[in-house]
Amino acid sequence: MFQDPSHIDTSLDSRSISFENTSGARGNGGRSAGGRKGAPNRTIRAGERIVLADIAGSGTIRHIWCTIPPAPPPTMRSIIVEVFYGSAADPSISVPLLDFFGVPCGRPTAFSSALTAVQEGRGFNAYFPIPFRDGVRIELCNGATTDTVLYFQIDYTLGEVASDSGLLHASFRRENPTQLRRDFVIADGFTGPGRYLGCVVSVRPIDAGLWYGEGEVKIYRDGDSDLATYCGTGLEDYVGTAWGMGQHHAPFAGVPVDCRPQHATGGMASLPDHAGFYRWHLPDPIVFHTSLKVTIQQIGMNLFPVAAEDAMASYVGTNPLAGNGWLPSRRGVAGMALFERVDDYAAVAFVYCRNRQAVPRVDVEAATQDIGRLAYETPDPLESFL
């Protein structure tokens, strides 16, 4: 995944941009306060948009780190990052800042993966390479109604980019709620050649039932129509776990966000109020030549004990059976089956494309609806201090 660290490539010109060196120019860092930490951060006013980096030439962004003070979830998800290649007027990356680093729902939590990490729940790191051939501009917009403070650092190298390298694209989608029997679209509209790197997905279960995650992830590529080439077996299976899904993290997939009362557990014992997962296709590349579409079904499982036949009839009236219908009966169970559901889904799709393409810009109002702090959630102590 990364080059041999013992290899010394003298064709690379290593640079870094922060508020201490906004141009990334060589020998230009630490001018403020005589180099004694005079400009480590900046206040970003409500509604303000700033340029974090404007880099000419060709090269590759290797690492992005930043932090903002903790705040209520809608405020945290109102900070948007956008990336523009060359002289493009439209972004090729437009996503909420926290989702970009792998933590959706506006709820930062500590985790680490092969490509992103949120150290101690407050230091945001991204390690996916972002090549550029004719310059790149990175902007940040504070879409919240309150000011925030930003610290950041972008580490990159200038140098030739291979002709077969793709440019990183990231798009944000949300359906609140989804539509019955219409699969939620994670990625669509990208033109190849390209590679689907993975996704960061959030779910707010708003339907009833015992479990929300029976839906299959499907990847349609290069002319697939009714049937997909890649068809998984369930949401938690796509994430690499099984029999339900609770908070955990691993190099290529995990669930950093699992928001539920402290006494509740993961799996299928209770539905979370919010859940967020990531999946990186690193050792299992998804390459497409012309077209790509990634979807996930909204299918769940429900069980009705004996003497709950009325509730079962009511649920079946609003939630059609899915799969092969009723599952084998068990003692004390009047009925158990897979059912179609309606929930609240959002996703960031990460896709490398050979050619620059525009993505839709984030609608902050739509991105932040219905994700407010819940009664049992405790604010980070730093929130009031900062």
CSV table of C-alpha atoms in Angstrom, one decimal:
chain,number,residue,atom,x,y,z
A,1,MET,CA,0.0,0.0,0.0
A,2,PHE,CA,2.9,2.4,0.8
A,3,GLN,CA,6.3,2.4,-0.8
A,4,ASP,CA,9.3,0.9,0.9
A,5,PRO,CA,10.3,3.4,3.5
A,6,SER,CA,14.0,2.6,2.9
A,7,HIS,CA,13.7,3.8,-0.7
A,8,ILE,CA,15.0,7.4,-1.1
A,9,ASP,CA,13.4,9.1,-4.0
A,10,THR,CA,15.3,12.3,-4.6
A,11,SER,CA,12.8,13.4,-7.3
A,12,LEU,CA,10.3,14.3,-4.6
A,13,ASP,CA,10.2,17.7,-3.1
A,14,SER,CA,8.7,17.4,0.4
A,15,ARG,CA,6.5,20.3,1.5
A,16,SER,CA,4.0,21.1,4.2
A,17,ILE,CA,1.2,23.7,4.5
A,18,SER,CA,-0.3,25.1,7.7
A,19,PHE,CA,-1.2,28.5,9.1
A,20,GLU,CA,2.5,28.8,9.9
A,21,ASN,CA,3.4,28.4,6.2
A,22,THR,CA,0.3,29.0,4.1
A,23,SER,CA,2.2,28.8,0.8
A,24,GLY,CA,4.2,25.7,1.5
A,25,ALA,CA,7.3,27.4,0.2
A,26,ARG,CA,10.7,26.1,1.2
A,27,GLY,CA,12.3,27.9,4.1
A,28,ASN,CA,9.1,29.9,4.8
A,29,GLY,CA,7.7,28.2,7.9
A,30,GLY,CA,7.3,29.9,11.3
A,31,ARG,CA,7.6,33.6,10.3
A,32,SER,CA,5.1,34.7,13.0
A,33,ALA,CA,6.4,35.6,16.5
A,34,GLY,CA,9.9,34.9,15.5
A,35,GLY,CA,9.1,31.2,14.8
A,36,ARG,CA,7.9,30.7,18.4
A,37,LYS,CA,4.4,29.3,17.5
A,38,GLY,CA,2.8,32.6,16.4
A,39,ALA,CA,0.2,31.2,14.0
A,40,PRO,CA,-0.8,27.7,14.9
A,41,ASN,CA,-4.6,28.2,14.3
A,42,ARG,CA,-7.2,30.5,13.0
A,43,THR,CA,-10.8,31.4,13.9
A,44,ILE,CA,-13.2,30.5,11.1
A,45,ARG,CA,-16.3,32.7,11.3
A,46,ALA,CA,-19.8,31.3,10.8
A,47,GLY,CA,-20.5,31.1,7.1
A,48,GLU,CA,-16.8,31.8,6.2
A,49,ARG,CA,-15.0,30.0,3.5
A,50,ILE,CA,-11.1,29.9,3.5
A,51,VAL,CA,-8.5,28.4,1.3
A,52,LEU,CA,-6.3,25.9,3.2
A,53,ALA,CA,-3.9,25.1,0.3
A,54,ASP,CA,-3.4,26.4,-3.3
A,55,ILE,CA,-0.6,24.3,-4.8
A,56,ALA,CA,0.7,24.7,-8.3
A,57,GLY,CA,2.3,22.0,-10.5
A,58,SER,CA,2.1,18.3,-10.0
A,59,GLY,CA,2.5,16.2,-6.9
A,60,THR,CA,0.7,14.2,-4.2
A,61,ILE,CA,-0.9,15.1,-0.9
A,62,ARG,CA,0.3,12.4,1.5
A,63,HIS,CA,-1.3,13.3,4.9
A,64,ILE,CA,-3.9,15.7,6.2
A,65,TRP,CA,-4.3,16.4,9.9
A,66,CYS,CA,-6.6,18.8,11.5
A,67,THR,CA,-8.7,19.5,14.7
A,68,ILE,CA,-11.6,21.7,15.6
A,69,PRO,CA,-13.1,22.1,19.1
A,70,PRO,CA,-15.8,19.6,20.1
A,71,ALA,CA,-19.4,20.9,19.5
A,72,PRO,CA,-22.9,19.6,19.2
A,73,PRO,CA,-23.3,17.1,16.3
A,74,PRO,CA,-25.1,19.4,13.8
A,75,THR,CA,-22.3,22.0,14.3
A,76,MET,CA,-19.6,19.4,13.8
A,77,ARG,CA,-21.2,18.2,10.5
A,78,SER,CA,-21.6,21.7,9.2
A,79,ILE,CA,-17.9,22.0,8.5
A,80,ILE,CA,-17.3,21.2,4.8
A,81,VAL,CA,-14.1,20.4,3.0
A,82,GLU,CA,-13.8,20.8,-0.8
A,83,VAL,CA,-11.0,20.0,-3.2
A,84,PHE,CA,-10.6,21.5,-6.7
A,85,TYR,CA,-8.2,20.1,-9.3
A,86,GLY,CA,-6.5,22.5,-11.7
A,87,SER,CA,-8.6,25.6,-12.6
A,88,ALA,CA,-11.9,23.8,-12.1
A,89,ALA,CA,-14.8,25.9,-10.7
A,90,ASP,CA,-16.6,22.8,-9.3
A,91,PRO,CA,-15.1,20.6,-6.6
A,92,SER,CA,-14.2,16.9,-7.1
A,93,ILE,CA,-14.4,16.4,-3.3
A,94,SER,CA,-17.3,18.0,-1.3
A,95,VAL,CA,-18.0,16.3,2.0
A,96,PRO,CA,-18.6,17.1,5.7
A,97,LEU,CA,-15.2,17.3,7.3
A,98,LEU,CA,-15.8,14.6,9.9
A,99,ASP,CA,-17.2,12.2,7.4
A,100,PHE,CA,-14.1,12.7,5.3
A,101,PHE,CA,-12.0,11.3,8.2
A,102,GLY,CA,-14.3,8.3,8.7
A,103,VAL,CA,-16.7,9.5,11.5
A,104,PRO,CA,-20.2,10.4,10.3
A,105,CYS,CA,-23.2,11.7,12.2
A,106,GLY,CA,-21.2,14.6,13.6
A,107,ARG,CA,-19.9,12.4,16.4
A,108,PRO,CA,-16.1,12.2,16.6
A,109,THR,CA,-14.8,9.1,18.3
A,110,ALA,CA,-11.4,7.4,18.7
A,111,PHE,CA,-10.6,4.9,16.0
A,112,SER,CA,-7.9,4.0,13.5
A,113,SER,CA,-8.0,2.4,10.1
A,114,ALA,CA,-5.6,1.8,7.2
A,115,LEU,CA,-6.5,5.2,5.6
A,116,THR,CA,-8.0,7.4,8.4
A,117,ALA,CA,-7.7,7.8,12.1
A,118,VAL,CA,-9.3,10.0,14.8
A,119,GLN,CA,-6.8,9.8,17.6
A,120,GLU,CA,-8.3,10.2,21.0
A,121,GLY,CA,-11.5,11.3,19.3
A,122,ARG,CA,-10.1,14.7,18.4
A,123,GLY,CA,-7.1,14.5,16.1
A,124,PHE,CA,-8.3,13.9,12.5
A,125,ASN,CA,-5.9,12.1,10.1
A,126,ALA,CA,-6.3,11.1,6.5
A,127,TYR,CA,-3.5,9.1,4.7
A,128,PHE,CA,-5.1,8.3,1.3
A,129,PRO,CA,-2.9,9.8,-1.5
A,130,ILE,CA,-4.4,12.7,-3.4
A,131,PRO,CA,-2.4,13.1,-6.6
A,132,PHE,CA,-2.7,16.3,-8.7
A,133,ARG,CA,-1.3,17.1,-12.2
A,134,ASP,CA,-2.0,20.8,-12.8
A,135,GLY,CA,-2.5,22.2,-9.3
A,136,VAL,CA,-4.9,21.6,-6.5
A,137,ARG,CA,-6.9,23.9,-4.2
A,138,ILE,CA,-8.4,22.8,-0.8
A,139,GLU,CA,-11.1,24.9,0.8
A,140,LEU,CA,-12.9,24.7,4.1
A,141,CYS,CA,-16.3,26.2,4.7
A,142,ASN,CA,-17.9,26.8,8.1
A,143,GLY,CA,-21.5,26.2,7.4
A,144,ALA,CA,-22.5,26.4,11.1
A,145,THR,CA,-24.1,29.3,12.8
A,146,THR,CA,-21.2,29.7,15.3
A,147,ASP,CA,-17.5,30.3,14.9
A,148,THR,CA,-14.9,27.5,15.2
A,149,VAL,CA,-11.1,27.3,15.6
A,150,LEU,CA,-9.1,25.3,13.1
A,151,TYR,CA,-5.6,23.8,13.4
A,152,PHE,CA,-4.4,21.9,10.3
A,153,GLN,CA,-1.4,20.6,8.5
A,154,ILE,CA,-1.2,19.2,4.9
A,155,ASP,CA,1.9,17.2,4.0
A,156,TYR,CA,2.6,16.7,0.3
A,157,THR,CA,5.3,16.1,-2.2
A,158,LEU,CA,5.9,17.9,-5.5
A,159,GLY,CA,7.0,15.7,-8.4
A,160,GLU,CA,5.8,13.8,-11.4
A,161,VAL,CA,2.5,11.9,-11.1
A,162,ALA,CA,2.2,8.6,-13.0
A,163,SER,CA,0.0,8.8,-16.1
A,164,ASP,CA,-2.1,5.9,-14.8
A,165,SER,CA,-2.8,7.4,-11.4
A,166,GLY,CA,-6.3,8.5,-10.5
A,167,LEU,CA,-7.5,11.7,-8.9
A,168,LEU,CA,-9.3,11.2,-5.7
A,169,HIS,CA,-13.0,12.1,-5.8
A,170,ALA,CA,-15.4,12.1,-2.8
A,171,SER,CA,-19.2,12.7,-3.0
A,172,PHE,CA,-21.8,13.0,-0.2
A,173,ARG,CA,-25.4,11.7,-0.4
A,174,ARG,CA,-28.2,11.5,2.0
A,175,GLU,CA,-31.7,10.2,1.9
A,176,ASN,CA,-33.8,11.0,5.0
A,177,PRO,CA,-35.9,8.9,4.7
A,178,THR,CA,-35.1,6.3,2.1
A,179,GLN,CA,-37.9,5.0,-0.2
A,180,LEU,CA,-39.4,1.5,0.3
A,181,ARG,CA,-37.8,-1.1,-2.0
A,182,ARG,CA,-35.5,1.5,-3.6
A,183,ASP,CA,-31.9,0.8,-2.7
A,184,PHE,CA,-29.9,3.7,-1.3
A,185,VAL,CA,-27.2,4.9,-3.7
A,186,ILE,CA,-23.7,5.2,-2.2
A,187,ALA,CA,-21.9,6.1,-5.4
A,188,ASP,CA,-23.0,6.9,-8.9
A,189,GLY,CA,-22.2,9.1,-11.9
A,190,PHE,CA,-18.4,8.5,-12.0
A,191,THR,CA,-16.8,7.9,-15.4
A,192,GLY,CA,-13.9,5.5,-15.7
A,193,PRO,CA,-11.3,4.3,-15.9
A,194,GLY,CA,-11.4,4.4,-12.1
A,195,ARG,CA,-11.2,2.5,-8.8
A,196,TYR,CA,-13.8,2.5,-6.0
A,197,LEU,CA,-11.7,3.0,-2.9
A,198,GLY,CA,-14.5,2.6,-0.4
A,199,CYS,CA,-17.1,4.5,1.6
A,200,VAL,CA,-18.1,6.0,5.0
A,201,VAL,CA,-21.8,5.4,5.7
A,202,SER,CA,-24.2,6.5,8.4
A,203,VAL,CA,-27.5,5.0,9.3
A,204,ARG,CA,-30.3,6.4,11.5
A,205,PRO,CA,-32.7,3.5,12.0
A,206,ILE,CA,-36.2,5.1,12.0
A,207,ASP,CA,-38.3,2.0,11.1
A,208,ALA,CA,-39.3,-0.5,13.8
A,209,GLY,CA,-38.0,-4.0,13.9
A,210,LEU,CA,-35.3,-6.1,15.6
A,211,TRP,CA,-32.5,-5.4,13.1
A,212,TYR,CA,-31.9,-3.0,10.3
A,213,GLY,CA,-28.9,-4.4,8.5
A,214,GLU,CA,-29.9,-7.3,6.3
A,215,GLY,CA,-29.6,-5.3,3.1
A,216,GLU,CA,-27.0,-6.4,0.6
A,217,VAL,CA,-24.3,-4.1,-0.8
A,218,LYS,CA,-24.2,-4.3,-4.6
A,219,ILE,CA,-21.6,-2.9,-7.0
A,220,TYR,CA,-22.6,-2.4,-10.7
A,221,ARG,CA,-19.7,-1.8,-13.1
A,222,ASP,CA,-19.2,-1.3,-16.8
A,223,GLY,CA,-22.7,-1.9,-18.1
A,224,ASP,CA,-24.2,-4.0,-15.3
A,225,SER,CA,-28.0,-3.3,-15.4
A,226,ASP,CA,-30.5,-5.3,-13.5
A,227,LEU,CA,-28.0,-7.6,-11.7
A,228,ALA,CA,-24.7,-6.5,-10.1
A,229,THR,CA,-21.3,-8.1,-10.5
A,230,TYR,CA,-20.6,-7.7,-6.8
A,231,CYS,CA,-23.4,-8.8,-4.5
A,232,GLY,CA,-22.8,-9.1,-0.8
A,233,THR,CA,-24.8,-10.9,1.9
A,234,GLY,CA,-25.7,-8.1,4.4
A,235,LEU,CA,-24.6,-4.8,5.8
A,236,GLU,CA,-22.6,-6.1,8.7
A,237,ASP,CA,-21.0,-8.7,6.4
A,238,TYR,CA,-19.8,-5.9,4.1
A,239,VAL,CA,-18.2,-4.3,7.2
A,240,GLY,CA,-16.4,-7.6,8.0
A,241,THR,CA,-18.4,-8.5,11.2
A,242,ALA,CA,-21.4,-10.8,11.7
A,243,TRP,CA,-24.6,-11.4,13.6
A,244,GLY,CA,-25.4,-7.7,14.1
A,245,MET,CA,-23.0,-4.8,14.4
A,246,GLY,CA,-21.5,-2.9,17.3
A,247,GLN,CA,-18.6,-0.4,17.8
A,248,HIS,CA,-15.2,-1.7,16.6
A,249,HIS,CA,-12.4,-0.8,14.2
A,250,ALA,CA,-10.0,-2.7,12.0
A,251,PRO,CA,-7.7,-1.7,9.1
A,252,PHE,CA,-10.1,-2.1,6.3
A,253,ALA,CA,-13.6,-1.9,7.9
A,254,GLY,CA,-15.2,-0.9,11.2
A,255,VAL,CA,-17.9,0.9,13.0
A,256,PRO,CA,-16.5,3.9,14.9
A,257,VAL,CA,-20.0,5.4,15.6
A,258,ASP,CA,-22.6,3.3,17.5
A,259,CYS,CA,-24.8,5.7,19.4
A,260,ARG,CA,-27.2,4.1,21.9
A,261,PRO,CA,-27.8,4.3,25.7
A,262,GLN,CA,-24.9,3.0,27.7
A,263,HIS,CA,-26.9,0.0,29.1
A,264,ALA,CA,-27.7,-1.2,25.6
A,265,THR,CA,-25.3,-3.4,23.6
A,266,GLY,CA,-24.4,-3.9,20.0
A,267,GLY,CA,-25.5,-6.7,17.7
A,268,MET,CA,-29.3,-7.2,17.4
A,269,ALA,CA,-30.2,-6.6,21.1
A,270,SER,CA,-31.3,-3.1,20.3
A,271,LEU,CA,-31.3,-0.6,17.5
A,272,PRO,CA,-28.8,2.2,17.7
A,273,ASP,CA,-30.0,5.8,17.3
A,274,HIS,CA,-27.0,6.4,15.0
A,275,ALA,CA,-24.5,4.0,13.5
A,276,GLY,CA,-21.6,4.8,11.2
A,277,PHE,CA,-19.2,2.5,9.4
A,278,TYR,CA,-16.3,2.6,6.9
A,279,ARG,CA,-15.1,0.1,4.3
A,280,TRP,CA,-11.8,0.4,2.4
A,281,HIS,CA,-11.2,-1.7,-0.7
A,282,LEU,CA,-7.4,-1.9,-0.5
A,283,PRO,CA,-6.4,-5.5,-0.8
A,284,ASP,CA,-9.6,-6.2,-2.8
A,285,PRO,CA,-9.7,-3.5,-5.5
A,286,ILE,CA,-12.9,-2.6,-7.3
A,287,VAL,CA,-11.7,-1.4,-10.7
A,288,PHE,CA,-14.1,-0.1,-13.4
A,289,HIS,CA,-13.4,0.9,-17.0
A,290,THR,CA,-16.5,3.0,-17.9
A,291,SER,CA,-19.1,3.2,-15.1
A,292,LEU,CA,-19.7,2.5,-11.4
A,293,LYS,CA,-22.8,2.4,-9.2
A,294,VAL,CA,-22.7,1.2,-5.5
A,295,THR,CA,-26.0,0.6,-3.6
A,296,ILE,CA,-27.2,-0.8,-0.3
A,297,GLN,CA,-30.6,-2.3,0.3
A,298,GLN,CA,-32.8,-1.2,3.3
A,299,ILE,CA,-33.8,-4.7,4.6
A,300,GLY,CA,-34.2,-5.8,8.2
A,301,MET,CA,-35.3,-8.6,10.3
A,302,ASN,CA,-38.2,-8.7,12.8
A,303,LEU,CA,-39.5,-11.4,15.2
A,304,PHE,CA,-43.0,-11.6,16.8
A,305,PRO,CA,-43.6,-13.7,19.8
A,306,VAL,CA,-46.8,-15.7,20.3
A,307,ALA,CA,-49.7,-13.5,21.4
A,308,ALA,CA,-48.3,-10.6,19.3
A,309,GLU,CA,-50.2,-11.5,16.1
A,310,ASP,CA,-51.9,-8.2,15.9
A,311,ALA,CA,-48.6,-6.3,16.0
A,312,MET,CA,-47.3,-8.7,13.4
A,313,ALA,CA,-50.2,-8.1,11.1
A,314,SER,CA,-49.8,-4.3,11.5
A,315,TYR,CA,-46.0,-4.5,10.7
A,316,VAL,CA,-46.6,-6.6,7.7
A,317,GLY,CA,-49.1,-4.1,6.4
A,318,THR,CA,-46.4,-1.4,6.2
A,319,ASN,CA,-43.2,-3.5,5.6
A,320,PRO,CA,-43.4,-6.0,2.8
A,321,LEU,CA,-41.6,-9.3,3.2
A,322,ALA,CA,-38.1,-9.5,1.7
A,323,GLY,CA,-36.0,-12.4,0.6
A,324,ASN,CA,-37.7,-15.8,0.6
A,325,GLY,CA,-40.5,-14.8,3.0
A,326,TRP,CA,-41.1,-16.3,6.5
A,327,LEU,CA,-38.2,-18.0,8.2
A,328,PRO,CA,-38.6,-21.4,9.9
A,329,SER,CA,-40.7,-21.1,13.1
A,330,ARG,CA,-39.3,-21.4,16.6
A,331,ARG,CA,-40.9,-22.2,19.9
A,332,GLY,CA,-42.7,-19.2,21.3
A,333,VAL,CA,-42.4,-17.3,18.0
A,334,ALA,CA,-45.5,-16.4,16.0
A,335,GLY,CA,-43.4,-15.3,13.0
A,336,MET,CA,-39.9,-14.2,11.9
A,337,ALA,CA,-38.9,-12.9,8.6
A,338,LEU,CA,-36.9,-10.4,6.6
A,339,PHE,CA,-38.7,-7.2,5.8
A,340,GLU,CA,-38.3,-4.1,3.6
A,341,ARG,CA,-37.5,-1.0,5.7
A,342,VAL,CA,-37.4,2.8,5.4
A,343,ASP,CA,-34.4,4.4,7.3
A,344,ASP,CA,-32.1,7.5,7.1
A,345,TYR,CA,-28.9,6.8,5.2
A,346,ALA,CA,-26.0,9.0,4.3
A,347,ALA,CA,-22.7,8.2,2.6
A,348,VAL,CA,-19.4,9.5,1.4
A,349,ALA,CA,-18.1,7.5,-1.6
A,350,PHE,CA,-14.3,7.7,-2.3
A,351,VAL,CA,-13.4,7.0,-5.9
A,352,TYR,CA,-10.2,7.4,-7.9
A,353,CYS,CA,-10.9,8.5,-11.5
A,354,ARG,CA,-8.3,9.0,-14.2
A,355,ASN,CA,-10.0,12.2,-15.3
A,356,ARG,CA,-11.2,15.1,-13.2
A,357,GLN,CA,-14.9,15.1,-12.5
A,358,ALA,CA,-17.3,17.4,-10.6
A,359,VAL,CA,-19.4,16.1,-7.6
A,360,PRO,CA,-22.5,17.7,-6.1
A,361,ARG,CA,-21.8,20.2,-3.3
A,362,VAL,CA,-23.0,19.4,0.2
A,363,ASP,CA,-26.3,20.8,1.3
A,364,VAL,CA,-25.5,21.6,4.9
A,365,GLU,CA,-29.1,21.8,6.0
A,366,ALA,CA,-29.9,18.4,4.6
A,367,ALA,CA,-26.7,16.9,6.0
A,368,THR,CA,-27.4,18.1,9.6
A,369,GLN,CA,-31.1,17.4,10.0
A,370,ASP,CA,-32.1,14.9,12.7
A,371,ILE,CA,-28.6,14.4,14.1
A,372,GLY,CA,-28.9,16.5,17.3
A,373,ARG,CA,-27.4,15.4,20.6
A,374,LEU,CA,-29.6,12.9,22.4
A,375,ALA,CA,-30.5,13.1,26.1
A,376,TYR,CA,-28.2,10.3,27.2
A,377,GLU,CA,-25.1,11.7,25.3
A,378,THR,CA,-22.6,13.6,27.4
A,379,PRO,CA,-20.8,16.6,25.9
A,380,ASP,CA,-17.0,16.4,25.7
A,381,PRO,CA,-15.6,18.4,28.7
A,382,LEU,CA,-13.5,20.4,26.2
A,383,GLU,CA,-16.7,21.7,24.6
A,384,SER,CA,-17.4,24.1,27.4
A,385,PHE,CA,-13.8,24.9,28.2
A,386,LEU,CA,-12.9,25.8,24.6
